[in-house]
XYZ file of C-alpha atoms in Angstrom:
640
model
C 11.140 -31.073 -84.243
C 11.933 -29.399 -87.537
C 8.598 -30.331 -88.528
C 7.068 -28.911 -85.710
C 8.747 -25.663 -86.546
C 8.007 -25.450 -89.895
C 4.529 -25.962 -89.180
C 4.193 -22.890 -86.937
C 6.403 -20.873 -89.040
C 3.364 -18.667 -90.402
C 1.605 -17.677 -87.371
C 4.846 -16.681 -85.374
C 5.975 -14.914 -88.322
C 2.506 -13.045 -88.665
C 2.070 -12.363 -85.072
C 5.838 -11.489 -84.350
C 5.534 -8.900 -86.995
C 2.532 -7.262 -85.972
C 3.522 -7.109 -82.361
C 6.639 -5.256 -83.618
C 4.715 -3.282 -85.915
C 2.385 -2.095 -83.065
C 5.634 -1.347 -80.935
C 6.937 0.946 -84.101
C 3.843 2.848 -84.170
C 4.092 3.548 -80.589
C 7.291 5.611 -81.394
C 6.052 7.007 -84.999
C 3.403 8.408 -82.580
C 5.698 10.214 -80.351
C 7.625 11.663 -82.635
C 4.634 13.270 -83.850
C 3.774 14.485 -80.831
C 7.022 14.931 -79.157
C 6.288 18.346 -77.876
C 3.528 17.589 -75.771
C 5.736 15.097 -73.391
C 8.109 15.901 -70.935
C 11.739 14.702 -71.682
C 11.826 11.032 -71.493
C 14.892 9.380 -69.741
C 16.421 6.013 -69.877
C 14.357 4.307 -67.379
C 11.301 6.599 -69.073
C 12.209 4.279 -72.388
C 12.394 0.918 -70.966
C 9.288 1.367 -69.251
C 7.661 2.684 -72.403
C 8.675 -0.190 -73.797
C 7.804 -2.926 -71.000
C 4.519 -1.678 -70.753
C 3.782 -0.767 -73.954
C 4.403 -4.452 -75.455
C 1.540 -5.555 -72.414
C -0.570 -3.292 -73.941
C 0.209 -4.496 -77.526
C 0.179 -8.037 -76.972
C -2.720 -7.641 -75.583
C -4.825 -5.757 -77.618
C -3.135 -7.997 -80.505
C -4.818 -11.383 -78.582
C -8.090 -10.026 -78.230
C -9.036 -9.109 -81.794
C -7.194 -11.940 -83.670
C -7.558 -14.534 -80.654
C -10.208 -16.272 -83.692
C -7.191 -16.112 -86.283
C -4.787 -17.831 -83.740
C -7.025 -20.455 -82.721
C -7.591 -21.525 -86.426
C -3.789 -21.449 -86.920
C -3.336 -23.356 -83.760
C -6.418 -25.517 -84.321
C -5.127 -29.269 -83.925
C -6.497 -30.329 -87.372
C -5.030 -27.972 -90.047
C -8.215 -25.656 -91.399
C -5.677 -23.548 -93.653
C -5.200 -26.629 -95.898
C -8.576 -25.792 -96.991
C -8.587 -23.192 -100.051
C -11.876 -21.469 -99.010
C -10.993 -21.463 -95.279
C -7.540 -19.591 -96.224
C -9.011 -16.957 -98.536
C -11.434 -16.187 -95.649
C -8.208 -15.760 -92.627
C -6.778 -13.891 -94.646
C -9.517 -11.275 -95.328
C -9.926 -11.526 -91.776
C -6.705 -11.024 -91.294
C -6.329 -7.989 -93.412
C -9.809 -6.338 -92.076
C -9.388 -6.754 -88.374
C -5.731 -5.216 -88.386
C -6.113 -2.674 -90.678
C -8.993 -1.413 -88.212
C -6.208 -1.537 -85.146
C -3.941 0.351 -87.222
C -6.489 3.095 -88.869
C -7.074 3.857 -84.989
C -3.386 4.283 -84.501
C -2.762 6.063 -87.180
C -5.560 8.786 -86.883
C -4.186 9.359 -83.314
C -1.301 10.541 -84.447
C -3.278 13.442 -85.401
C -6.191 13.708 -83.087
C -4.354 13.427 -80.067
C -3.087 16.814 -79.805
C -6.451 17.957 -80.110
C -8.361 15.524 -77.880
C -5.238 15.191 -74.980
C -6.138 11.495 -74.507
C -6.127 8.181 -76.757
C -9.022 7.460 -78.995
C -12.032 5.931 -77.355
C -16.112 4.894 -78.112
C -15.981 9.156 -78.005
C -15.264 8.958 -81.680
C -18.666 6.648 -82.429
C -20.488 9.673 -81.680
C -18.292 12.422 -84.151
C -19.149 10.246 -87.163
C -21.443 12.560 -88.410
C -19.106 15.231 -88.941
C -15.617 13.210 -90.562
C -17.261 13.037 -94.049
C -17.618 16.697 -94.135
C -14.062 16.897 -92.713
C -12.433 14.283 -94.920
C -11.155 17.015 -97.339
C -9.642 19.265 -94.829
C -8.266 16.089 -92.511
C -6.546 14.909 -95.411
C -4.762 18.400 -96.866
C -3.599 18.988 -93.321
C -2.609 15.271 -92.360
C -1.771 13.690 -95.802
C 1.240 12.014 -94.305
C -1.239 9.981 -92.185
C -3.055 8.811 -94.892
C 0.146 7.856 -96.364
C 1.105 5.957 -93.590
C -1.744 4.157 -93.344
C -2.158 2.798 -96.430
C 1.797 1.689 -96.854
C 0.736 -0.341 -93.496
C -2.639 -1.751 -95.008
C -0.162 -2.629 -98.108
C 1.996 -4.513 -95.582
C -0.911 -6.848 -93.719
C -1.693 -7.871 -97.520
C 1.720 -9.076 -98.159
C 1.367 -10.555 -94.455
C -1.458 -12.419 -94.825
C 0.112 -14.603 -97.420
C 3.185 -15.516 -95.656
C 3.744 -19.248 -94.052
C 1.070 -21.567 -96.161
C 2.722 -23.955 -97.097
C 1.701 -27.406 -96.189
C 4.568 -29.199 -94.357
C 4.215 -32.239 -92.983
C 1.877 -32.550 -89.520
C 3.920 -32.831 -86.972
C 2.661 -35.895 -84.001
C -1.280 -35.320 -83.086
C 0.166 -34.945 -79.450
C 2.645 -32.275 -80.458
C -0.080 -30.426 -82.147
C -2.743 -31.072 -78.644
C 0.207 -29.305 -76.382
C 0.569 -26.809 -78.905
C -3.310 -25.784 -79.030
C -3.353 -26.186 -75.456
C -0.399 -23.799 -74.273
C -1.534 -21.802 -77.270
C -4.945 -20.795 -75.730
C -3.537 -20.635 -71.902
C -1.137 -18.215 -73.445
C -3.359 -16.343 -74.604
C -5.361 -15.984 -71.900
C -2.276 -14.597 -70.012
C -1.927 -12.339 -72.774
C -4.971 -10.791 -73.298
C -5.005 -9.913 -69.042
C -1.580 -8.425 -69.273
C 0.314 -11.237 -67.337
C 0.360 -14.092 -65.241
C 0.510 -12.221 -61.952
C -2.230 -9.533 -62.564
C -5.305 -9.865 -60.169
C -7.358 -7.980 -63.226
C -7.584 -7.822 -66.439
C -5.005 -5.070 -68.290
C -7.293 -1.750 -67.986
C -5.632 1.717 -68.898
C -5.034 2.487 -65.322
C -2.530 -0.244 -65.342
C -0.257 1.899 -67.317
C 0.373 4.325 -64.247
C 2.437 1.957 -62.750
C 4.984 2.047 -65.850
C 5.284 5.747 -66.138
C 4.204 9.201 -64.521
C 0.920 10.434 -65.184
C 1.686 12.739 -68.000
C 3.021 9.667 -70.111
C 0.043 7.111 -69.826
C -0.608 7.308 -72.937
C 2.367 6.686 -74.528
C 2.169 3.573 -72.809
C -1.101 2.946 -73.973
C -2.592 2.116 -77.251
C -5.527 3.947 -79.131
C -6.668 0.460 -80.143
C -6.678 -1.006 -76.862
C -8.505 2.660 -75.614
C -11.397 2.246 -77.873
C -12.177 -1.311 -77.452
C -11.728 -0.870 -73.674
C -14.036 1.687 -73.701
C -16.237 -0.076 -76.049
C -17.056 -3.518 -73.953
C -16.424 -1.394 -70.181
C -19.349 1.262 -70.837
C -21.036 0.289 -67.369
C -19.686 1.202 -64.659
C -19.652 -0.001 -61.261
C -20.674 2.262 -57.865
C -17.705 2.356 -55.532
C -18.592 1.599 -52.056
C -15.942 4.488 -50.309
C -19.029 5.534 -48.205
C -22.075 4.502 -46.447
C -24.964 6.291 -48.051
C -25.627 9.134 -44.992
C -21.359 9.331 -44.585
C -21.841 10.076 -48.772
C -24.604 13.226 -48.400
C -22.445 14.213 -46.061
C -18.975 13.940 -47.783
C -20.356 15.475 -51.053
C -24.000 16.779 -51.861
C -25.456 16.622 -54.709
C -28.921 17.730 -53.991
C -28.831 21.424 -53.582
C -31.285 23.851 -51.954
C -31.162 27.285 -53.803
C -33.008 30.243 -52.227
C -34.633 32.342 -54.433
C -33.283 35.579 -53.846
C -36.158 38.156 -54.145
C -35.633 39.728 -57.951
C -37.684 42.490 -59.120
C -36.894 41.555 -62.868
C -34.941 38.931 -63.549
C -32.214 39.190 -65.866
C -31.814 37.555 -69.580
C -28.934 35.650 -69.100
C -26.653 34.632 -72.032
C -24.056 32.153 -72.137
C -21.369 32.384 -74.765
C -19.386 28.983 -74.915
C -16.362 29.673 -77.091
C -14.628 27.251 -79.053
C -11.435 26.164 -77.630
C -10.634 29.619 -76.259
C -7.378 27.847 -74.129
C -6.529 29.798 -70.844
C -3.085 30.138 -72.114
C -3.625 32.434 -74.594
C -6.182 34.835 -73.107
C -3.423 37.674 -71.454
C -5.248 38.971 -68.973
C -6.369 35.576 -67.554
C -2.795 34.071 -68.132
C -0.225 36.633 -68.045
C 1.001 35.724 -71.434
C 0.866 37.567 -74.693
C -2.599 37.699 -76.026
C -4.496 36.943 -78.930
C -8.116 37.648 -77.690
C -8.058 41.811 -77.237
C -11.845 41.753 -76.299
C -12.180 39.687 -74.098
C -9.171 41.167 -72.140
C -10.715 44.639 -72.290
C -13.944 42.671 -71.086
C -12.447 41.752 -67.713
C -12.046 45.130 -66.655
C -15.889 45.068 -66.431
C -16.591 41.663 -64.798
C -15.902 39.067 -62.394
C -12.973 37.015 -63.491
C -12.794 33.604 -62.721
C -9.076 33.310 -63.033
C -8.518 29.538 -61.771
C -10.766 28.268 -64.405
C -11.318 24.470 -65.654
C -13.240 22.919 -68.149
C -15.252 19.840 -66.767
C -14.160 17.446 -70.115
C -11.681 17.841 -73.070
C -14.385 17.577 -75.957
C -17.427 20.209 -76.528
C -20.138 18.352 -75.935
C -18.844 17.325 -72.286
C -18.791 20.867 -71.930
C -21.876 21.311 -72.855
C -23.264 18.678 -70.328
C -21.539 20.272 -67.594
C -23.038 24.242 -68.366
C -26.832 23.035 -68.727
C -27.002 20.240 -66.538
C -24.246 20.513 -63.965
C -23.157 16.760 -64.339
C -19.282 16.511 -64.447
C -17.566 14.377 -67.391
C -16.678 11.390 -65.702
C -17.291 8.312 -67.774
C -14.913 7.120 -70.272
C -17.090 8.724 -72.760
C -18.851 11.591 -73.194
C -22.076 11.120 -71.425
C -24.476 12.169 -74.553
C -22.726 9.466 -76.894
C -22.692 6.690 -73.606
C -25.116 4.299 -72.981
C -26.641 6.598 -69.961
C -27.514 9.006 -72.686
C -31.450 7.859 -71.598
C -31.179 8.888 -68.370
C -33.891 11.363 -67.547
C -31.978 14.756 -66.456
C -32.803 17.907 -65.009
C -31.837 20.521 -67.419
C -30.690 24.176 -66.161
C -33.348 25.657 -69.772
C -35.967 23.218 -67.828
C -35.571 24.641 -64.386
C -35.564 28.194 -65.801
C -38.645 27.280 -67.603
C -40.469 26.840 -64.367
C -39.791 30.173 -63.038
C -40.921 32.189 -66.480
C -37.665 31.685 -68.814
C -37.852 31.019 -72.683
C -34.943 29.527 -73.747
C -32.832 28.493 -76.881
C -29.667 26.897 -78.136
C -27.688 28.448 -81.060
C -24.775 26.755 -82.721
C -23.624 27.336 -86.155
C -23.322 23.505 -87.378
C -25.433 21.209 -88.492
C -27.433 19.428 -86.382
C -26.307 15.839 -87.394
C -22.905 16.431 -87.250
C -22.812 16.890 -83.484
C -26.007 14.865 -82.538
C -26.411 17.032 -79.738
C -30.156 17.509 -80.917
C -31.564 14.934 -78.196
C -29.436 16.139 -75.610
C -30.519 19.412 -76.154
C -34.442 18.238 -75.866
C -33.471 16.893 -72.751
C -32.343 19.379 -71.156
C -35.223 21.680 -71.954
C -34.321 24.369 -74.566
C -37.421 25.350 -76.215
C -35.556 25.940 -79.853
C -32.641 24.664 -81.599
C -30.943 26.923 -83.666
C -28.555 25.414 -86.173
C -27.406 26.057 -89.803
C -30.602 23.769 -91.034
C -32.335 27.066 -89.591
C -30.132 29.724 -90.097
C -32.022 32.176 -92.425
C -28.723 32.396 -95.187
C -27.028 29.524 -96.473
C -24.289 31.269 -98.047
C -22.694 32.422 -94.437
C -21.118 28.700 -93.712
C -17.727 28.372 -94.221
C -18.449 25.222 -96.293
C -17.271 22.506 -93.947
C -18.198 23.164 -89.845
C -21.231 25.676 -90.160
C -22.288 29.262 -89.701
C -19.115 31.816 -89.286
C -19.030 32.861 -86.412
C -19.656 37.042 -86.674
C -22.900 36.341 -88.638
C -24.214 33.752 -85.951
C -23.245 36.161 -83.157
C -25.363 38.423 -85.213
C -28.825 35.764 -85.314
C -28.483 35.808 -81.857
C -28.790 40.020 -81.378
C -31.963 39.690 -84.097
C -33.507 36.613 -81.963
C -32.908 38.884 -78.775
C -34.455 41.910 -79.902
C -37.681 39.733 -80.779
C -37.865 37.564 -77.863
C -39.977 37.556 -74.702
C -38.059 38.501 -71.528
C -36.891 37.051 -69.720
C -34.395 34.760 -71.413
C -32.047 32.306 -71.245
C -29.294 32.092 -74.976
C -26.741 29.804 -75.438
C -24.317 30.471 -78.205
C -21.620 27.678 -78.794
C -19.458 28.888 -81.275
C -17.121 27.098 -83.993
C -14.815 29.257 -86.045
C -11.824 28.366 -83.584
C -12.001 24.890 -84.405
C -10.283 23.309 -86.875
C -9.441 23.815 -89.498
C -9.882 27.253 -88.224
C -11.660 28.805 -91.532
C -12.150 32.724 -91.437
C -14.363 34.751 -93.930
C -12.679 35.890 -97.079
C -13.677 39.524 -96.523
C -12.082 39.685 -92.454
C -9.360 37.213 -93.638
C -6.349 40.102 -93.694
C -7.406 41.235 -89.929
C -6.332 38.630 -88.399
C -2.626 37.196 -89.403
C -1.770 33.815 -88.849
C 2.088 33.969 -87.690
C 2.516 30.775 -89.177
C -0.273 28.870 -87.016
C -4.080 29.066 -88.355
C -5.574 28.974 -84.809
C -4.431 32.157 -83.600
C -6.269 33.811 -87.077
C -9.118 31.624 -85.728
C -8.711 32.930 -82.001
C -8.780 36.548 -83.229
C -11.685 36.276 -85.390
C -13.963 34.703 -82.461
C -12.790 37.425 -80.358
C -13.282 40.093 -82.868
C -16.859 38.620 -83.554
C -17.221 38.185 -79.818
C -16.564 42.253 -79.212
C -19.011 42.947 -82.614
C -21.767 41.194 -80.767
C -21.166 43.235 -77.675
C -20.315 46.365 -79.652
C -23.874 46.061 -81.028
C -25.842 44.645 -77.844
C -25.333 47.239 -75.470
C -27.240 50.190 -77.428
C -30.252 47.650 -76.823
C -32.473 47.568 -74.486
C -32.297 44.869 -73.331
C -28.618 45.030 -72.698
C -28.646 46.339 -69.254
C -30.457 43.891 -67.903
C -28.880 40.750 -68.897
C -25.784 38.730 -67.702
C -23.156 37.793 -69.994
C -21.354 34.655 -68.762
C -18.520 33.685 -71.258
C -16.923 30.186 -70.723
C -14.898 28.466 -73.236
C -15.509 24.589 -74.081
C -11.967 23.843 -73.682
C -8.191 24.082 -74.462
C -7.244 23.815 -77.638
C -5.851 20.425 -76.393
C -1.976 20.560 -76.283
C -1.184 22.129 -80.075
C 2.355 22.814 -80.097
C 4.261 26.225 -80.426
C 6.142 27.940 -82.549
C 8.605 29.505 -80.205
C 10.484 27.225 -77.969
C 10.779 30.086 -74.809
C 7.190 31.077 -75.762
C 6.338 27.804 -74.999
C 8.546 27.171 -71.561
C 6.710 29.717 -70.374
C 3.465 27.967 -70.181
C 5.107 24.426 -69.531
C 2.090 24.243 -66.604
C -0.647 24.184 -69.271
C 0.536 21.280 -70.691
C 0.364 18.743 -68.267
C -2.900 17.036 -66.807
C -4.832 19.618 -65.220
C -3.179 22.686 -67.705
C -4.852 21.094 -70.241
C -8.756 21.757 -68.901
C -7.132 25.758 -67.578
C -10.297 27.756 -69.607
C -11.081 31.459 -68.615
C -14.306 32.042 -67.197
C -16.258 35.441 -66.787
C -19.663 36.789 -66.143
C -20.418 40.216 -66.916
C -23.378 42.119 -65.433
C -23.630 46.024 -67.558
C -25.660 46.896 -64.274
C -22.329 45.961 -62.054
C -19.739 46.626 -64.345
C -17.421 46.801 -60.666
C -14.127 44.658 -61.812
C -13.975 41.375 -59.370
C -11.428 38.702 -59.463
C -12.321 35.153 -58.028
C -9.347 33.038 -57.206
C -10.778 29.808 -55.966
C -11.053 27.164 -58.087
C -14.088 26.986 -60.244
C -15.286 25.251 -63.026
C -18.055 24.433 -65.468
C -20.335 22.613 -63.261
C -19.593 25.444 -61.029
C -21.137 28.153 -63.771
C -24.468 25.761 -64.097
C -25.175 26.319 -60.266
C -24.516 29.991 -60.639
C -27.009 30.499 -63.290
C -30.088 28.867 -61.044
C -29.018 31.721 -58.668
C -28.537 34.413 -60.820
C -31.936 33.366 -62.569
C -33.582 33.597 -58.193
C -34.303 29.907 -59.113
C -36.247 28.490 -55.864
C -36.254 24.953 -54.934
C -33.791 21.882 -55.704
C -31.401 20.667 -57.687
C -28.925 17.910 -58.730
C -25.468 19.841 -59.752
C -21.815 18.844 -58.686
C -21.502 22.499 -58.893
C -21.321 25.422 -56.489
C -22.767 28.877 -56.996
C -20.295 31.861 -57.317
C -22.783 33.168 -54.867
C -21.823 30.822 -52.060
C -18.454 29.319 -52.677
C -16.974 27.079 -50.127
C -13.575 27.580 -47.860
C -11.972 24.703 -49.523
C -12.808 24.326 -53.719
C -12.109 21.771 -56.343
C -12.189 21.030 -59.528
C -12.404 17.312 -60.835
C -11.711 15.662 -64.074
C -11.588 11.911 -65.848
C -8.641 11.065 -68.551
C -6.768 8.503 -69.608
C -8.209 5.975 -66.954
C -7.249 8.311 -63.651
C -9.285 10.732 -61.595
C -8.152 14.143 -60.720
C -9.009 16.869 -58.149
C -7.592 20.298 -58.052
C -7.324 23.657 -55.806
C -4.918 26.831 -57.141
C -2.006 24.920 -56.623
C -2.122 21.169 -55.804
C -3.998 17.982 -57.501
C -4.612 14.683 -56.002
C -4.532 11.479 -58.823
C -6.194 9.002 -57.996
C -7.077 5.047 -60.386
C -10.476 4.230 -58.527
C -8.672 2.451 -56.026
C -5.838 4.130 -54.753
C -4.277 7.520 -54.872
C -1.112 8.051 -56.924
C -0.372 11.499 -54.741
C -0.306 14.795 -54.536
C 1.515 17.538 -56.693
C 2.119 20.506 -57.195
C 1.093 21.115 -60.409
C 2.199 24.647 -61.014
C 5.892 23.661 -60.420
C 5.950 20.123 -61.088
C 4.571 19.896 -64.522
C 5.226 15.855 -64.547
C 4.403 15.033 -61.510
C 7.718 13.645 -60.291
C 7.327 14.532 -56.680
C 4.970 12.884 -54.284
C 4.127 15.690 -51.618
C 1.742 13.280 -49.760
C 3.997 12.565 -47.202
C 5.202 16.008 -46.072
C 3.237 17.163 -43.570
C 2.289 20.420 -44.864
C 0.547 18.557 -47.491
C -0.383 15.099 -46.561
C -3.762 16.626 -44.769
C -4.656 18.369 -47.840
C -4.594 15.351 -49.891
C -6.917 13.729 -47.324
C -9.219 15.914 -47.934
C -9.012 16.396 -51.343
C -9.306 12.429 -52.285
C -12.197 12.184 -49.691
C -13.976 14.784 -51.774
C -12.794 13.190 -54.750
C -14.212 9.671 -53.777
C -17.520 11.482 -52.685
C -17.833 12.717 -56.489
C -17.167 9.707 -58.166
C -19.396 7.851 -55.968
C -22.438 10.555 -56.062
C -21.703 10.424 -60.194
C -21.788 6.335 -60.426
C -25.068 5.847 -57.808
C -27.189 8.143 -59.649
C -25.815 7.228 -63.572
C -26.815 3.906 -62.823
C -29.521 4.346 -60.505
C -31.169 7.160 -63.308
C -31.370 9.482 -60.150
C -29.780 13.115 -61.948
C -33.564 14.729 -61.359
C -35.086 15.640 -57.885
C -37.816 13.132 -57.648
C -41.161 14.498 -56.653
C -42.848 13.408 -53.187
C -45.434 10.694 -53.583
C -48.866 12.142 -52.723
């Protein structure tokens, strides 16, 4: 028996510690991000822990599952010198690739509001530009990291000794309940029905704490093998048109000159600190004085939590709704029908400014897809010397290319300006740097400057011509993704805007010079929402796939809908509906309940809404999944 013990020693030691080291992280990780979690209680903890060590063990099975097998193997292979030097690189390489994406979401996941996933395979253009700045403001990570890369070295080269082999039929059982054991592991348990998918962490915690029961390693290469997805079957095909239409008929209202229209998608612009959308102090000044002019969308939500699902959702009106953003997913081939492709039809020109590079994003093909005619980007930016050195273009001087490509284009027009000063790490020009103080927290420098250059562009755009007859629609891409605050009551008093649907709260507002009649829009409205408006602003005149509704026509009852961390969502003012793909997890009142503590779905008052709401909700998902897979986001044309 002692033999037997002895023999094993190294892979239970190996295993045992990386489990626990896994387990470790998952609290080095909240610590870090502490803030952005409501108070955990006792059963909170145990349930942290209970489900995290699923997720761990089984994240921990699938990528060394080889390893164990060869340490479990019946007839010894580590006796063999160039089989050991080989397990052990192994070793080393695999884990310290679990534990780099770990470690970098103790960082990112303030910004991103989720755990890492195949997202990240499509931002790899832009880290080596980053690296410097990443590693000045997260140096501790890098720290960390490598004291844990140190630690699988000294790992791999514990428990080789060469005891004597225990019986040939010990060793059989061994290899035997060794692989059925890990089978059980990798699925999260004996009595799961499924393999262990991040759902499965809802039923361990609230909502707003999935992903502290998660794992960023277990994310990624979750997302990474389940990048089909399967159509629900919630509906017979007519009950589904009827549920939730996609294909829309837009009218064509008569226009005697149809407007330019510009859309200004600013960078991370969060709801929260936009005063006259939130109520809270403000650090965008323009834009405030703006909404005395326009039509205020003041229960605004962002479709995704990264820019380029943004930008998806405001030229194509598909919602974000696959576990990665659809430009970087394996549906990125799907043919779609672009909003600068539909405009094209009816006499629009159209471009795309953004201040970055071009392969840092890889948005270029999306953009071709959708039908811009140009793609304006620092490669083509006429002066060099106006980047900031790592992201692109400052912001004031791109604002400024679009006024000069304005003044020389054709009308009418459709611009799209994304910009990218208020993203981090939030660099401002040397000569506007003392205009815009910090307080101790670089983004709200950053936040002022984009406003500021926002209200230079304006400033200098409505002694044009061309002004008057143009719409302005300004939409930001998201929140800045759960940052903490500096002030404690500062920050209690936006407690909302931290949980799961605070976290996509954007403001939205379209601004006509010809109308300049203040309007306020309460109903719920989102990005998808803006796409359908421009067709109708535009007097577009046919058909159109869009999970959006016009401004123009808004229904009684409106939603918003989002994907994260595994669950759906669906939103009015006041309540959401979660719901896994197969059941609903209820409805709250998000506004007062920022965890999500109290099922409402059984009071009366509320149980009909959330009927309705998760019937619309299933008609979205399903309408998404049918036509991702079925390549059906165009109108097809009749057969002759």
């Amino acid at each position: 028996m002692k033999s037997s013990i002895a023999y094993y020693k190294g892979v239970l030691v190996r295993f045992s510690a990386l489990l626990v080291l896994l387990m470790a992280l998952r609290w080095v990780f909240f610590l870090f991000n502490q803030s952005l979690y409501s108070p955990l209680t006792f059963s909170d903890i145990l349930n942290v822990f209970y489900g995290g060590f699923r997720f761990d063990l089984s994240i921990l099975l699938y990528t060394n599952s080889l390893l164990l097998l060869i340490d479990l193997f019946p007839f010894s292979l580590l006796n063999q010198k160039g089989v050991r030097c080989a397990y052990r690189i192994l070793f080393v390489a695999i884990n310290s690739f679990l534990l780099s994406l770990i470690c970098a979401d103790i960082a990112f996941y303030p910004f991103n509001g989720k755990r890492i996933d195949t997202e990240l395979l499509g931002l790899l253009g832009a880290i080596p530009a980053l690296m410097a700045s990443f590693f000045a403001d997260y140096w501790y990570v890098f720290i960390l990291f490598g004291a844990l890369v140190y630690g699988l070295i000294v790992l791999s080269r514990v428990g080789y000794s060469t005891p004597s082999l225990p019986n040939i039929w010990i060793r059989l059982a061994a290899f035997a309940l060794g692989v059925g054991c890990i089978v059980v592991g990798m699925r999260g348990g004996i009595s799961n029905k499924r393999p262990l998918s991040i759902a499965a962490a809802s039923k361990h915690v609230s909502a707003d704490k999935i992903s502290l029961v998660t794992n960023s390693a277990f994310t990624f290469l979750y997302s990474l093998v389940h990048r089909d997805i399967e159509i629900p079957a919630y509906f017979e095909d007519v009950e589904l048109e009827n549920v939730f239409p996609v294909e829309k008929n837009f009218g064509g209202d008569s226009i005697s000159t149809k407007p330019n229209i510009v859309l200004l998608i600013m960078e991370s612009f969060s709801k929260s600190y936009v005063g006259s959308f939130s109520g809270n102090s403000t650090y965008t000044p323009f834009l405030d004085s703006l909404t005395t002019k326009g039509t205020m969308c003041i229960n605004g939500f962002a479709d995704g939590r990264r820019s380029s699902q943004a930008l998806v959702a405001l030229t194509s009106g598909i919602p974000a709704l696959l576990p990665e953003p659809f430009m970087y997913s394996n549906m990125a081939g799907n043919r779609v029908q672009g909003i600068p492709e539909q405009l094209k039809q009816i006499g629009y020109q159209s471009a795309f400014f953004n201040g970055s590079s071009k392969d840092k994003l890889g948005w270029e093909e999306f953009i071709t897809q959708v039908g811009f005619d140009q793609y304006i980007s620092k490669e083509n930016y006429p002066n060099p010397g106006h980047s900031d050195g790592e992201w692109g273009i400052y912001d004031h001087y791109m604002f400024d290319h679009l006024l000069h490509v304005l003044d020389t284009s054709v009308r009418p027009s459709f611009y799209t300006l994304f910009s990218i000063s208020s993203h981090h790490p939030f660099n401002i020009p040397d000569s506007v740097k003392e205009m815009f103080p910090s307080e101790g927290y670089l983004y709200w420098s950053a936040l002022r400057y984009a406003d500021w250059s926002l209200g230079q562009f304006f400033k200098k755009a409505e002694k044009k011509d061309w002004f008057k007859n143009t719409v302005f629609i300004v939409v930001a891409d998201h929140t800045l993704n759960g940052e903490s605050f500096t002030d404690d009551s500062h920050k209690k008093a936006r407690t909302w805007y931290e949980n799961r649907v605070g976290l996509y709260a954007i403001p939205i507002l379209f601004y006509t010079p010809l109308d300049s009649t203040p309007k306020i829009v309460k109903a719920p409205f989102s990005q998808v929402d803006v796409s359908a408006t421009i067709l109708d602003l535009a007097g577009y005149e046919g058909k159109s796939i869009t999970w959006g509704k016009s401004l123009k026509s808004l229904p009684e009852e409106k939603y918003c809908f989002q994907f994260v961390n595994g669950l759906y969502q669906i939103n009015d003012d006041q309540f959401v509906v979660l719901f896994d793909g197969e059941s609903s997890l209820g409805i709250f009142n998000y506004k007062t309940d920022f965890t999500f503590e109290i099922d409402l779905r059984n009071q009366p008052e509320t149980k009909v809404l959330h009927d309705k709401m998760l019937m619309s909700l299933q008609g979205v998902i399903q309408q998404h999944h049918k036509r991702m897979v079925q390549n059906r986001l165009f109108i097809q044309k009749a057969q002759p």
